[in-house]
XYZ file of C-alpha atoms in Angstrom:
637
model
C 85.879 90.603 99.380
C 86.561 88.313 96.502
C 89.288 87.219 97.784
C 87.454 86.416 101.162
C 84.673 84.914 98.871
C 87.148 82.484 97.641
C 88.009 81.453 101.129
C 84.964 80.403 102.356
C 84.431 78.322 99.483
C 87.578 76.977 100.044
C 85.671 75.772 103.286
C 82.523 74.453 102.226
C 84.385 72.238 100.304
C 85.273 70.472 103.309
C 82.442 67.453 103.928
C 82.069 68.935 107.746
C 84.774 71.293 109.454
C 86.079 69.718 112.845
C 86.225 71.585 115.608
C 89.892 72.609 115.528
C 89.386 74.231 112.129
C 85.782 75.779 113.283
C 88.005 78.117 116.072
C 91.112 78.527 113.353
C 88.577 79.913 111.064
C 86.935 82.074 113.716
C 90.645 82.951 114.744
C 91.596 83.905 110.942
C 88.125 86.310 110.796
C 88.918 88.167 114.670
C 92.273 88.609 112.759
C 90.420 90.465 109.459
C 88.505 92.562 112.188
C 91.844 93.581 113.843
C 94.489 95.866 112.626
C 96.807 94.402 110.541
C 99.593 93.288 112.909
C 101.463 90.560 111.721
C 103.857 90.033 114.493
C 100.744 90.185 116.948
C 98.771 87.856 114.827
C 101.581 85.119 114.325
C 101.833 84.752 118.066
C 97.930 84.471 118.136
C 98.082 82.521 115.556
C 100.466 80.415 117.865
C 99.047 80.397 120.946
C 95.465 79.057 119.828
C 96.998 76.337 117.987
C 98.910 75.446 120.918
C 95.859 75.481 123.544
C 93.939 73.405 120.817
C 97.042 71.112 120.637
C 97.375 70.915 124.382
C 93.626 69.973 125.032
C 94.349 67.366 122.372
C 97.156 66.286 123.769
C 96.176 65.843 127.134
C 93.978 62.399 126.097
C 96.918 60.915 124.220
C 100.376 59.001 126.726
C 103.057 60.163 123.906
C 102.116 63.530 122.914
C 103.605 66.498 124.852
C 102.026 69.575 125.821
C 103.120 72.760 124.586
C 101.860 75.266 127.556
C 99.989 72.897 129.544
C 101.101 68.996 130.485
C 98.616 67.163 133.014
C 97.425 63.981 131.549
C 94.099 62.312 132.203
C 92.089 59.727 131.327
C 89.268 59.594 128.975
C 86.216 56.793 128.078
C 85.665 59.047 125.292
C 88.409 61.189 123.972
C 87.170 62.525 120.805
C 84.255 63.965 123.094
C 86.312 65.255 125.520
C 88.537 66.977 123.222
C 86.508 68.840 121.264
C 85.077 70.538 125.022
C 88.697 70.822 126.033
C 89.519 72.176 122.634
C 86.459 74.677 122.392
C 86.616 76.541 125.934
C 90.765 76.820 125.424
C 90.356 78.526 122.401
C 87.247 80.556 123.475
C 88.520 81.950 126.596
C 91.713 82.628 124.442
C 90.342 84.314 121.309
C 88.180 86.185 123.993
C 90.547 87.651 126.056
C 93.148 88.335 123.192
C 90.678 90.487 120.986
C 88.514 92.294 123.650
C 90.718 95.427 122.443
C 90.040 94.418 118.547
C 88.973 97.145 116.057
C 85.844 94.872 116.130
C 85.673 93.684 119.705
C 81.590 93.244 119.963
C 81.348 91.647 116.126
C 84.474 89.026 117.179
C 82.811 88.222 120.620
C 79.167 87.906 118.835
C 80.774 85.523 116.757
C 82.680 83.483 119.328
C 79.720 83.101 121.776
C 77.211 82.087 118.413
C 80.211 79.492 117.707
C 79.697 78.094 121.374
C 75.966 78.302 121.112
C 76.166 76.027 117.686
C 78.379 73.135 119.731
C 76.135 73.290 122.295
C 78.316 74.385 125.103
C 77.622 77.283 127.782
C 80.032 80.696 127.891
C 79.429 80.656 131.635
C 80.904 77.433 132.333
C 84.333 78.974 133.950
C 85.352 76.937 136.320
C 88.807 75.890 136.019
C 88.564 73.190 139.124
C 88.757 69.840 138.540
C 89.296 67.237 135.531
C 86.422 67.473 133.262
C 86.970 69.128 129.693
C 85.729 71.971 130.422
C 87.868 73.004 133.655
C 90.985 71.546 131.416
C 89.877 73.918 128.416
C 89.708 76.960 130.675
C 92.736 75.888 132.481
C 94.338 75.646 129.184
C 93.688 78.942 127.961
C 94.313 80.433 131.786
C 98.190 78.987 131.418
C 98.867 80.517 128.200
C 97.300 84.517 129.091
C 99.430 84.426 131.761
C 102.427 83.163 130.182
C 101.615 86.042 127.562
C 101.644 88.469 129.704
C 105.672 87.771 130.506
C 106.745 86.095 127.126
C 108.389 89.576 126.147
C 105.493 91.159 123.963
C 104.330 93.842 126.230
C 100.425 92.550 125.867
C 100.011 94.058 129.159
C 100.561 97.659 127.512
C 98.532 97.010 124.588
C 102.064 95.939 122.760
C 103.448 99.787 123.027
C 107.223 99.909 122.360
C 109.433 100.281 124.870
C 112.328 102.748 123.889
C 112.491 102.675 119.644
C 112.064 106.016 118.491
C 112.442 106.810 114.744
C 115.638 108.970 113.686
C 113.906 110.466 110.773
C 110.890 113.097 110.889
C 107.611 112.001 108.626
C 107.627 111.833 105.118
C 104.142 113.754 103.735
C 103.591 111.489 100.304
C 100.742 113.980 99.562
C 103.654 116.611 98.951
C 106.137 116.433 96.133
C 109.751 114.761 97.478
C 111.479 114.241 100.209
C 112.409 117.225 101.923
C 112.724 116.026 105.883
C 114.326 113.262 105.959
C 117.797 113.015 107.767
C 119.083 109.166 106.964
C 118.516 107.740 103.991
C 119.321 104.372 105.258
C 117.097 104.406 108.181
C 113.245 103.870 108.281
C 111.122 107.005 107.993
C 107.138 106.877 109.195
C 104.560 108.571 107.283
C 102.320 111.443 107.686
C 98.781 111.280 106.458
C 95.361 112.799 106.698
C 94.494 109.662 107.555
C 96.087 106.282 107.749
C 93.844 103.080 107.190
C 95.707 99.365 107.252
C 95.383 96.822 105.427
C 92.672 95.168 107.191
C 90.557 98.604 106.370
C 91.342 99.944 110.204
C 91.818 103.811 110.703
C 94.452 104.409 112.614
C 95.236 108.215 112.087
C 97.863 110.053 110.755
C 100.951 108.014 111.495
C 101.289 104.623 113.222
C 104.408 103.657 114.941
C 106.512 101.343 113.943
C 105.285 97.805 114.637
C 106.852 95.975 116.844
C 110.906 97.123 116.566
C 111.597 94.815 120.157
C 109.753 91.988 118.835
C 113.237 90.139 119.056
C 112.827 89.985 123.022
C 109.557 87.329 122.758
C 109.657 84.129 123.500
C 110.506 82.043 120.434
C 108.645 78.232 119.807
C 111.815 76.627 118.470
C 114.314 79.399 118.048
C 117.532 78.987 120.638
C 119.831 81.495 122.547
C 122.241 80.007 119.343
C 119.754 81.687 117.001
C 120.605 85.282 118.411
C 123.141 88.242 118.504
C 122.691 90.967 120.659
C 123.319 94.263 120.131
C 123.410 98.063 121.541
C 121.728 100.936 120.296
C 121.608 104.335 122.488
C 121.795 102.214 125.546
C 118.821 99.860 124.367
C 119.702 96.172 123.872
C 118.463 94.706 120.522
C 118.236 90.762 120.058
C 118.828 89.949 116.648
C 117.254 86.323 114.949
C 119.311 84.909 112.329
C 121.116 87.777 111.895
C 121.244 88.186 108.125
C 124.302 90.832 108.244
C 123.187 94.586 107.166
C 121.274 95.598 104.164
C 123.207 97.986 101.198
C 123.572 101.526 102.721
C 123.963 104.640 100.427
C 127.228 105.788 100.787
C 129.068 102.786 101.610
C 130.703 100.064 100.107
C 127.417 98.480 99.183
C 126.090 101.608 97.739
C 125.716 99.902 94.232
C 123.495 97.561 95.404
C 121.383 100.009 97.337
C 121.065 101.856 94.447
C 120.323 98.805 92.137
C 117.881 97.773 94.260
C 115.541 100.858 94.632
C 115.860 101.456 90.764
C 114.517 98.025 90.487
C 111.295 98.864 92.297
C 111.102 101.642 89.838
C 111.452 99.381 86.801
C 108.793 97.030 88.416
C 106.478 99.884 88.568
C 106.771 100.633 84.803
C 105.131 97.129 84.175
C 101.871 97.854 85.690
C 100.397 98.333 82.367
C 97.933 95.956 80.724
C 97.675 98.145 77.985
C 101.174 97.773 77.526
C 100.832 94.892 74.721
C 103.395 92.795 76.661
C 101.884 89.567 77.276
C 103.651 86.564 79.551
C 102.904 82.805 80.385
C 102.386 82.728 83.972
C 101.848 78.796 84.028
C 103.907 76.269 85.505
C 105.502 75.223 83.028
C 107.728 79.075 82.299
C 107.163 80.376 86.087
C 108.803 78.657 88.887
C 110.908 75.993 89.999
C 114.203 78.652 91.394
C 116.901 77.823 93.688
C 116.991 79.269 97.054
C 117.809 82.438 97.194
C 117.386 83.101 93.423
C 115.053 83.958 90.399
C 116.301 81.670 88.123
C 113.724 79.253 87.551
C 112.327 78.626 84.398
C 109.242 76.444 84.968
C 108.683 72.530 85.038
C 108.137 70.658 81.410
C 105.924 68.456 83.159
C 103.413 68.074 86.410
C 105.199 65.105 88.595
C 101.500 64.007 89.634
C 99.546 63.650 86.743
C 103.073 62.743 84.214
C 101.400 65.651 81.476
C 103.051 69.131 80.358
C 101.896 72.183 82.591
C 99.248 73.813 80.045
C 100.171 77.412 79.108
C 97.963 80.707 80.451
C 99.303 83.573 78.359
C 97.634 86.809 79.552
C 98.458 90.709 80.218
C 101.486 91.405 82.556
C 100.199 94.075 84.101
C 97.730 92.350 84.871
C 99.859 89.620 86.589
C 101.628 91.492 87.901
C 99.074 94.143 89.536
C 97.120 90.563 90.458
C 100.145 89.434 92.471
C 100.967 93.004 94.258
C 97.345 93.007 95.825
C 96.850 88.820 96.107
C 99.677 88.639 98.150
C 99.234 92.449 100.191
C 96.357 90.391 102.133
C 94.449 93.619 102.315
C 91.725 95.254 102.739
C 89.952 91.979 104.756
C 93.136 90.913 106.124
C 94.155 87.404 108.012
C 97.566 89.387 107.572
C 100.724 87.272 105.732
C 100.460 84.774 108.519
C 97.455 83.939 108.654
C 96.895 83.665 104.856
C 99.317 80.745 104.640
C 97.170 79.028 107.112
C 94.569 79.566 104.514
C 96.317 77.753 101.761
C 97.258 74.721 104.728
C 93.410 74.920 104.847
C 92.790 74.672 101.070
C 95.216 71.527 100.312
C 93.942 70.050 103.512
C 90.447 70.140 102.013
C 91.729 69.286 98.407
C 89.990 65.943 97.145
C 93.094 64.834 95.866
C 94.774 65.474 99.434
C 95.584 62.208 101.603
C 96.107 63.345 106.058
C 99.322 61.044 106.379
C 102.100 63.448 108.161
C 105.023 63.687 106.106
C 102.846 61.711 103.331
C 103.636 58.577 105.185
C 101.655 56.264 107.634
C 98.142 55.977 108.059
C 95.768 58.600 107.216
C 94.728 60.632 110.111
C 91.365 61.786 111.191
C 90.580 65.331 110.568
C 91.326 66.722 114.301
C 94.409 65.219 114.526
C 95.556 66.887 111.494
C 94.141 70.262 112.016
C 95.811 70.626 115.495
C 98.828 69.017 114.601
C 99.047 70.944 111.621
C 98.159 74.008 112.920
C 100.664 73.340 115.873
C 103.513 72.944 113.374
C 102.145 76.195 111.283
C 101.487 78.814 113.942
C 104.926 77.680 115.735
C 106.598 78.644 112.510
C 104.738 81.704 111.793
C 105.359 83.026 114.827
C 108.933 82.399 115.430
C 109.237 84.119 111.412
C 107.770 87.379 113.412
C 109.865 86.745 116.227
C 112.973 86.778 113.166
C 112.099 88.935 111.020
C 111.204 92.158 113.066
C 113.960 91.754 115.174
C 116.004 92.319 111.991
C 113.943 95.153 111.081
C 113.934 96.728 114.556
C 117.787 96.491 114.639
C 118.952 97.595 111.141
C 115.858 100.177 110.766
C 115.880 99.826 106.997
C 114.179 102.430 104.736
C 111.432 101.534 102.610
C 111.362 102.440 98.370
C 109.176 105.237 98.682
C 111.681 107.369 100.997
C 114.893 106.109 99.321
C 113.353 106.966 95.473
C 112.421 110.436 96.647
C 115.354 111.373 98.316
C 117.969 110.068 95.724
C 115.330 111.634 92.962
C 115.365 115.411 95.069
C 119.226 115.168 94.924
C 119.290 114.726 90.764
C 121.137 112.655 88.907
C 124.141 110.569 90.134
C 125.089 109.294 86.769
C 126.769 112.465 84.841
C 128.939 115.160 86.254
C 128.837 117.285 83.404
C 125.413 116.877 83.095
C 122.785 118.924 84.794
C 121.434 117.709 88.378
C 124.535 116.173 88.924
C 124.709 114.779 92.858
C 126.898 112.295 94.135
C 123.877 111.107 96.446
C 121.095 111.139 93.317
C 119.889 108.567 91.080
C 121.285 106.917 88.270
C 119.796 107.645 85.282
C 118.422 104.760 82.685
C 117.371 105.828 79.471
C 113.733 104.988 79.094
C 113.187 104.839 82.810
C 115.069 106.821 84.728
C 115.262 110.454 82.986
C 116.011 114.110 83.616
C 113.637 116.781 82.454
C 114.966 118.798 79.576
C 114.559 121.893 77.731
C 114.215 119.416 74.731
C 112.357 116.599 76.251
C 109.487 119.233 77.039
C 108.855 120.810 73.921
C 105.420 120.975 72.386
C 104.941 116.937 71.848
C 108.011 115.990 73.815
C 107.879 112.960 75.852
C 107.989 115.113 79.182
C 105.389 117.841 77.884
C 103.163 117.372 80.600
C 105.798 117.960 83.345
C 107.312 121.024 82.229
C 106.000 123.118 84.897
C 104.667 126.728 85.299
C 107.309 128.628 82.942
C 109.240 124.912 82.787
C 110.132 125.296 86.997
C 109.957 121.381 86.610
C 113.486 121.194 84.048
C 116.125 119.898 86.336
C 113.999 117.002 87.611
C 114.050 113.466 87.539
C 111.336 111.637 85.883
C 110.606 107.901 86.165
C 108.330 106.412 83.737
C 106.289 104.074 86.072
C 102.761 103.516 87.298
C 101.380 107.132 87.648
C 99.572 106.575 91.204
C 96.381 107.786 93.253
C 95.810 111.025 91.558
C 94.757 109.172 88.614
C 92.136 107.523 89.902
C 89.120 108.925 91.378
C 86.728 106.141 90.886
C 88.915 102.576 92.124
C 86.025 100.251 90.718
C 86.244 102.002 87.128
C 89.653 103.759 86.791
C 93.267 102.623 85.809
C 96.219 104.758 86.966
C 98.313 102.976 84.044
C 102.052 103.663 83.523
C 103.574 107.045 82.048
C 106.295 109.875 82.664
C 105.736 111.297 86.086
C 108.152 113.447 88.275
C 109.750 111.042 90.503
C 109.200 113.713 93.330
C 105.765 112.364 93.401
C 106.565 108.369 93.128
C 103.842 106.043 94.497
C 104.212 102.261 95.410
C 101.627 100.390 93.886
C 99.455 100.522 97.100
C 96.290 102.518 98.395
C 96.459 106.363 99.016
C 95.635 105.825 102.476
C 97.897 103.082 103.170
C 101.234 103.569 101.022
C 103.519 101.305 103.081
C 103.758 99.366 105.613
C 104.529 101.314 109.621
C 107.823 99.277 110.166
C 111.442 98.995 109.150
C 111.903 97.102 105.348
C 114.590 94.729 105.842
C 114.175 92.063 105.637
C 110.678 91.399 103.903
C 108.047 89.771 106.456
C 106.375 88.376 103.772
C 109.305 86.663 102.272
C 110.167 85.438 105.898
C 106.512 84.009 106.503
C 106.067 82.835 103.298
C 109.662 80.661 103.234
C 108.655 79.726 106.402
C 105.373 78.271 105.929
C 106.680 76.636 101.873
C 109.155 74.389 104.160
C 106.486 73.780 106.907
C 104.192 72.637 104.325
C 106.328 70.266 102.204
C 107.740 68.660 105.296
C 103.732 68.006 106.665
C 102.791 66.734 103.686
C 105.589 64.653 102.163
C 106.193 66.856 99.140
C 106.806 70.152 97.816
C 104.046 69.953 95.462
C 100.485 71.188 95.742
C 97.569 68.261 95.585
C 97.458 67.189 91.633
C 100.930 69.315 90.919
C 99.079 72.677 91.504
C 97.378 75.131 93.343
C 94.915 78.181 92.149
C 93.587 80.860 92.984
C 91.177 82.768 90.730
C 91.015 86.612 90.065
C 88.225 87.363 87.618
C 88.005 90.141 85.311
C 87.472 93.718 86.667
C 86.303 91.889 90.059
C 89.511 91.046 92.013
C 91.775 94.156 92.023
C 90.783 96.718 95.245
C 93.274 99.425 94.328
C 92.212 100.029 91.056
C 90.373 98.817 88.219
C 91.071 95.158 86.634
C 92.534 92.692 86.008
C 91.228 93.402 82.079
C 90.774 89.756 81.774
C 90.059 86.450 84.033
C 93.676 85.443 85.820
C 94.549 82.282 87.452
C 97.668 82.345 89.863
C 98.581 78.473 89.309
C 101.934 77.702 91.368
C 103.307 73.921 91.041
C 105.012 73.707 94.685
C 105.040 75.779 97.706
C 107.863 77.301 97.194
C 106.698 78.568 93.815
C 103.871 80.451 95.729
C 106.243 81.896 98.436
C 108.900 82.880 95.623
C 105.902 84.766 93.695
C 104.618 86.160 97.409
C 107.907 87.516 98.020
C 108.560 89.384 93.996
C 105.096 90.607 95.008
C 106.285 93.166 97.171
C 108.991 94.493 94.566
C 105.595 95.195 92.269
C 103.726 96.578 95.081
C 106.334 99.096 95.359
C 107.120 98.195 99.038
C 110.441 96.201 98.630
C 113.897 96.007 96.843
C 115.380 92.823 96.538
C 117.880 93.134 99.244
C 114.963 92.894 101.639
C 114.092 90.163 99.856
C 116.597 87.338 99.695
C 117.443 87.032 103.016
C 113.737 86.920 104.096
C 113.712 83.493 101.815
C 117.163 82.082 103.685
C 115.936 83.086 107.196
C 112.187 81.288 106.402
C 113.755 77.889 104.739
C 116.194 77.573 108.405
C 113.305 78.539 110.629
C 110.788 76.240 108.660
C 112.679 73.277 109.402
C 113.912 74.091 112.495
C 110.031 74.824 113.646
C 108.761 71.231 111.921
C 111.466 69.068 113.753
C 110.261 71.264 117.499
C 106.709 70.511 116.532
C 107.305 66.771 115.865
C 109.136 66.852 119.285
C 105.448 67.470 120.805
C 104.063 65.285 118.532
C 106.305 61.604 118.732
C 109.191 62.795 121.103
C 112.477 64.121 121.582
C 113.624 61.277 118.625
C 112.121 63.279 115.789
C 114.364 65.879 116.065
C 117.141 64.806 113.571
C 117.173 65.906 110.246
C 117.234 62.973 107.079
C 120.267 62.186 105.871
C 119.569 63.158 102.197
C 118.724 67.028 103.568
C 122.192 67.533 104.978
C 123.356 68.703 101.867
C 120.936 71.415 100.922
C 120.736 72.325 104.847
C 124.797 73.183 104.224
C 124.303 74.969 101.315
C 122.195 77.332 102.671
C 124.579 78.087 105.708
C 127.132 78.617 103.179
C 124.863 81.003 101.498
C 123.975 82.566 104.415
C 127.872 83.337 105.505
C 128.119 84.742 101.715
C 124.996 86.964 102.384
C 126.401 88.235 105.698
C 130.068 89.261 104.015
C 127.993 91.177 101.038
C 124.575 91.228 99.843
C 124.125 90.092 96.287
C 121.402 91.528 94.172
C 119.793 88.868 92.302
């Protein structure tokens, strides 16, 4: 709610919202009503933007359509576009969300939206050349090219053939005891399964979207994909990052390293802890691609002065970031949050509307549907990318891989009790077994010593101690201790735990790459307006899964990139990826950014627009090389 708070603020401080960001607004709130379905979303997401663009582009010689390419003249084209603009994304936004969570609520709110421009639901007519007829026209041409662009819309997205190889993981119970593939995604089993946009869903959702790879792509080619064959089922596979670490391979280190990262993650969620961090600018920030290795920016490019320190908590950071970047509960979904930010620099005083921060400033319309063009075409083909990875390589998620390795024992020791080839490694500290020593009267593992000590033998992890320790989320703190790893949590509502799909590679680091590169190329530069962007969490208001933060926290990132590198070691605190899903989210997003701006500017000024500036070839090489490196062996950064 805060969070959503913040948002609207974010709007009012806009002198009047134009009519293309009036329907992406009511677009972004049918979208917090809906379950939380990224993929679905991102082609919404899409497809509005596009009709809006189309009705736009239909008064303007140059531009091209995306959907829908009759020209016609005009004696008043800003008139006629905002009709043209208003019935394509109303009969859109109505047809796409009559099977919403919150069907009557979204459809109240698009017919008071027509009411407030003055313009009558019942004008459906698509005959003829006035704005209306080319605004339901519009939105006719893209439902029906919906219902054949691969998605299955027509069966309420249902997958066709994926059926999960493992049998559900209960987190209620202690461990792991079901599961038959480590390597391979596992659902859950709960009482009751709400999403992140608050939507009860029942026990167990399937997974979301594993075929996603067969929809029609905005600007990804047939030389984007690799096919491949499962049980008779073909799989097409988006920049095809090569397959994640697999336990019992030659990449079993890194699986292993990666998982016991998540672990050490969770140990941090303490603001209690003592540990306090600058999380300005000038310390956080600034990595190559593919890397954490940035160590902040001495000074802010815009205003020529040092990036002022903000020293608070980590666990507080660091529980901030986990739910800031979860989008949940009120969700607009990964998505549709970045078209948030787009909307908060685009109504940033300090923010001039000259594409590519060159030219002439543009009125507001033509930005927002340009923009939002260029956005929703890359958010969507990131879906398109990213779950076509995770519907091929079926990639298990931290909560089944730490409870299975943990239910082995210990991997580290031979001649040590616990001793399994397929358990964890242990880390002093961290990663422990439970001893007759260790749970003596005032022993560090007292507490999990079991009826007549049943619990010695076990692995303990000291991390964040999850749901059972807190029965009251607006005044209780789980905080971080020794608990038996059989009963690990992510960092992540009882109710929710993780996400229903595959974990490689991370959506969020996809999207997020995705939309960093869309948004420095729009604007000209890779920094926020004024050399930073905020976003306030105050004390014991923000967090939803538990109490905090303990003190007021500003998220302050200096580029784009800075806030899709923080989005993506979000998930790592969250508990819901390791790194290897990570890094190859962030390569796929910074190809498929660029490669959706230069198809957008194709609508916009023509075929010409395509090639990329001389100065980019280098870092555009780099990261193929990278990518090759990736595909040969994943490196754990």
């Amino acid at each position: 709610m805060i969070k959503r708070l913040f948002l609207l603020l974010c709007l009012s401080s806009s002198a009047q919202a134009d009519v293309a960001r009036e329907w992406s607004e009511a677009l972004l709130d049918a979208i917090r009503g809906d379950q939380a379905r990224p993929t679905i979303h991102a082609r919404n997401l899409y497809h509005v933007s596009a009709g809006m663009w189309d009705a736009w582009a239909v008064y303007d010689p140059q531009a091209q359509g995306v959907f829908f390419t009759e020209k016609h003249p005009s004696s008043n084209p800003t008139h006629d576009r905002h009709i043209a603009i208003s019935y394509a994304a109303y009969r859109l936004l109505s047809h796409r969300f009559a099977q919403s969570a919150s069907a009557v609520q979204t459809q109240a709110a698009l017919d008071q939206l027509m009411l407030q421009l003055g313009l009558d639901t019942q004008q459906t007519t698509t005959t003829g050349n006035a704005p209306t007829a080319i605004g339901n026209r519009i939105a006719a041409a893209i439902i029906q090219m919906g219902m054949q662009d691969g998605s299955n819309e027509v069966s309420g997205y249902a997958n066709a053939f994926y059926l999960p190889i493992n049998d559900p993981l209960v987190p209620d119970l202690p461990g792991n005891p079901d599961i038959t593939d480590p390597n391979r995604w596992q659902p859950l089993a709960l009482d009751y399964f709400i999403d992140q946009s608050g939507v009860v869903l029942g026990d167990y959702p399937d997974f979301l979207s594993p075929e996603w790879g067969d929809v029609t792509t905005f600007s990804m080619t047939g030389g984007d994909v690799t096919q491949y064959t499962r049980d008779g089922n073909s799989y097409q596979v988006y920049k095809d990052p090569g397959p994640p670490p697999l336990l019992g391979t030659a990449t079993d280190d890194d699986y292993r390293t990666g998982f016991e990262q998540v672990v050490e993650f969770s140990a941090t969620l303490d603001p209690s802890s003592g540990n306090m961090i600058d999380i300005s600018p000038a310390t956080r920030g600034n990595n190559s691609l593919g890397h954490n290795d940035g160590q902040g920016r001495a000074l802010n490019p815009i205003t020529g002065q040092p990036y002022q320190p903000q020293v608070v908590p980590a666990g507080d950071y660091f529980r901030v970031l986990a739910e800031f970047w979860a989008d949940g509960p009120d969700s607009e979904t990964p998505p549709g949050h970045w078209f948030t930010i787009l909307n908060y620099v685009s109504d940033h005083p300090q923010f001039e509307k000259r594409w590519q921060g060159q030219g002439p400033i543009m009125d507001d319309l033509e930005w927002e549907v340009k923009s939002y063009l260029a956005m929703g075409g890359a958010m969507h083909d990131a879906a398109v990318a990213a779950w076509s990875v995770k519907g091929w390589y079926d990639y298990t998620r931290p909560i089944s891989a730490i409870r299975y390795m943990c239910d082995n024992g210990q991997s580290s020791d031979p001649q040590v009790m616990s001793y399994d080839p397929n358990g964890i490694r242990l880390d002093p500290g961290l990663i422990e077994l439970v001893t007759p020593s260790t749970v003596v009267p005032g022993g560090r593992h007292e507490h999990l010593a079991g009826f007549n000590q049943a619990n010695v033998g076990k692995v303990a992890l000291y991390a964040w101690r999850g749901p059972d320790h807190i029965n009251d989320p607006n005044s209780d703190t789980a905080g971080v201790g020794w608990i038996l790893c059989e009963n690990w949590w992510p960092y992540q509502r009882p109710t929710f735990v993780t996400p229903p799909f595959a974990g490689y590679v991370s959506g969020h680091s996809t999207f997020s790459r995705t939309a960093a590169e869309v948004m420095t190329q729009m604007t000209g530069t890779p920094f926020f307006p004024g050399g930073m962007g905020e976003f306030q969490a105050p004390m014991n208001a923000f967090l939803v899964f538990e109490q905090g933060p303990s003190q007021d926290i500003t998220l302050q990132w200096a580029t784009y990139q800075d806030a899709s590198d923080e989005c993506s070691l979000s998930r790592i605190y969250g508990g819901i990826h390791p790194t290897a899903d990570d890094i190859p989210g962030r390569l796929m997003g910074f190809q498929i950014g660029h490669q959706a701006f230069a198809r957008a500017n194709q609508y916009f000024f023509g075929p010409s627009t395509t090639q990329v500036p001389l100065h980019e070839w280098a870092y555009v090489l780099m990261v193929l090389f990278v990518l090759v490196l990736a595909r040969r062996r994943l490196k754990i950064n």
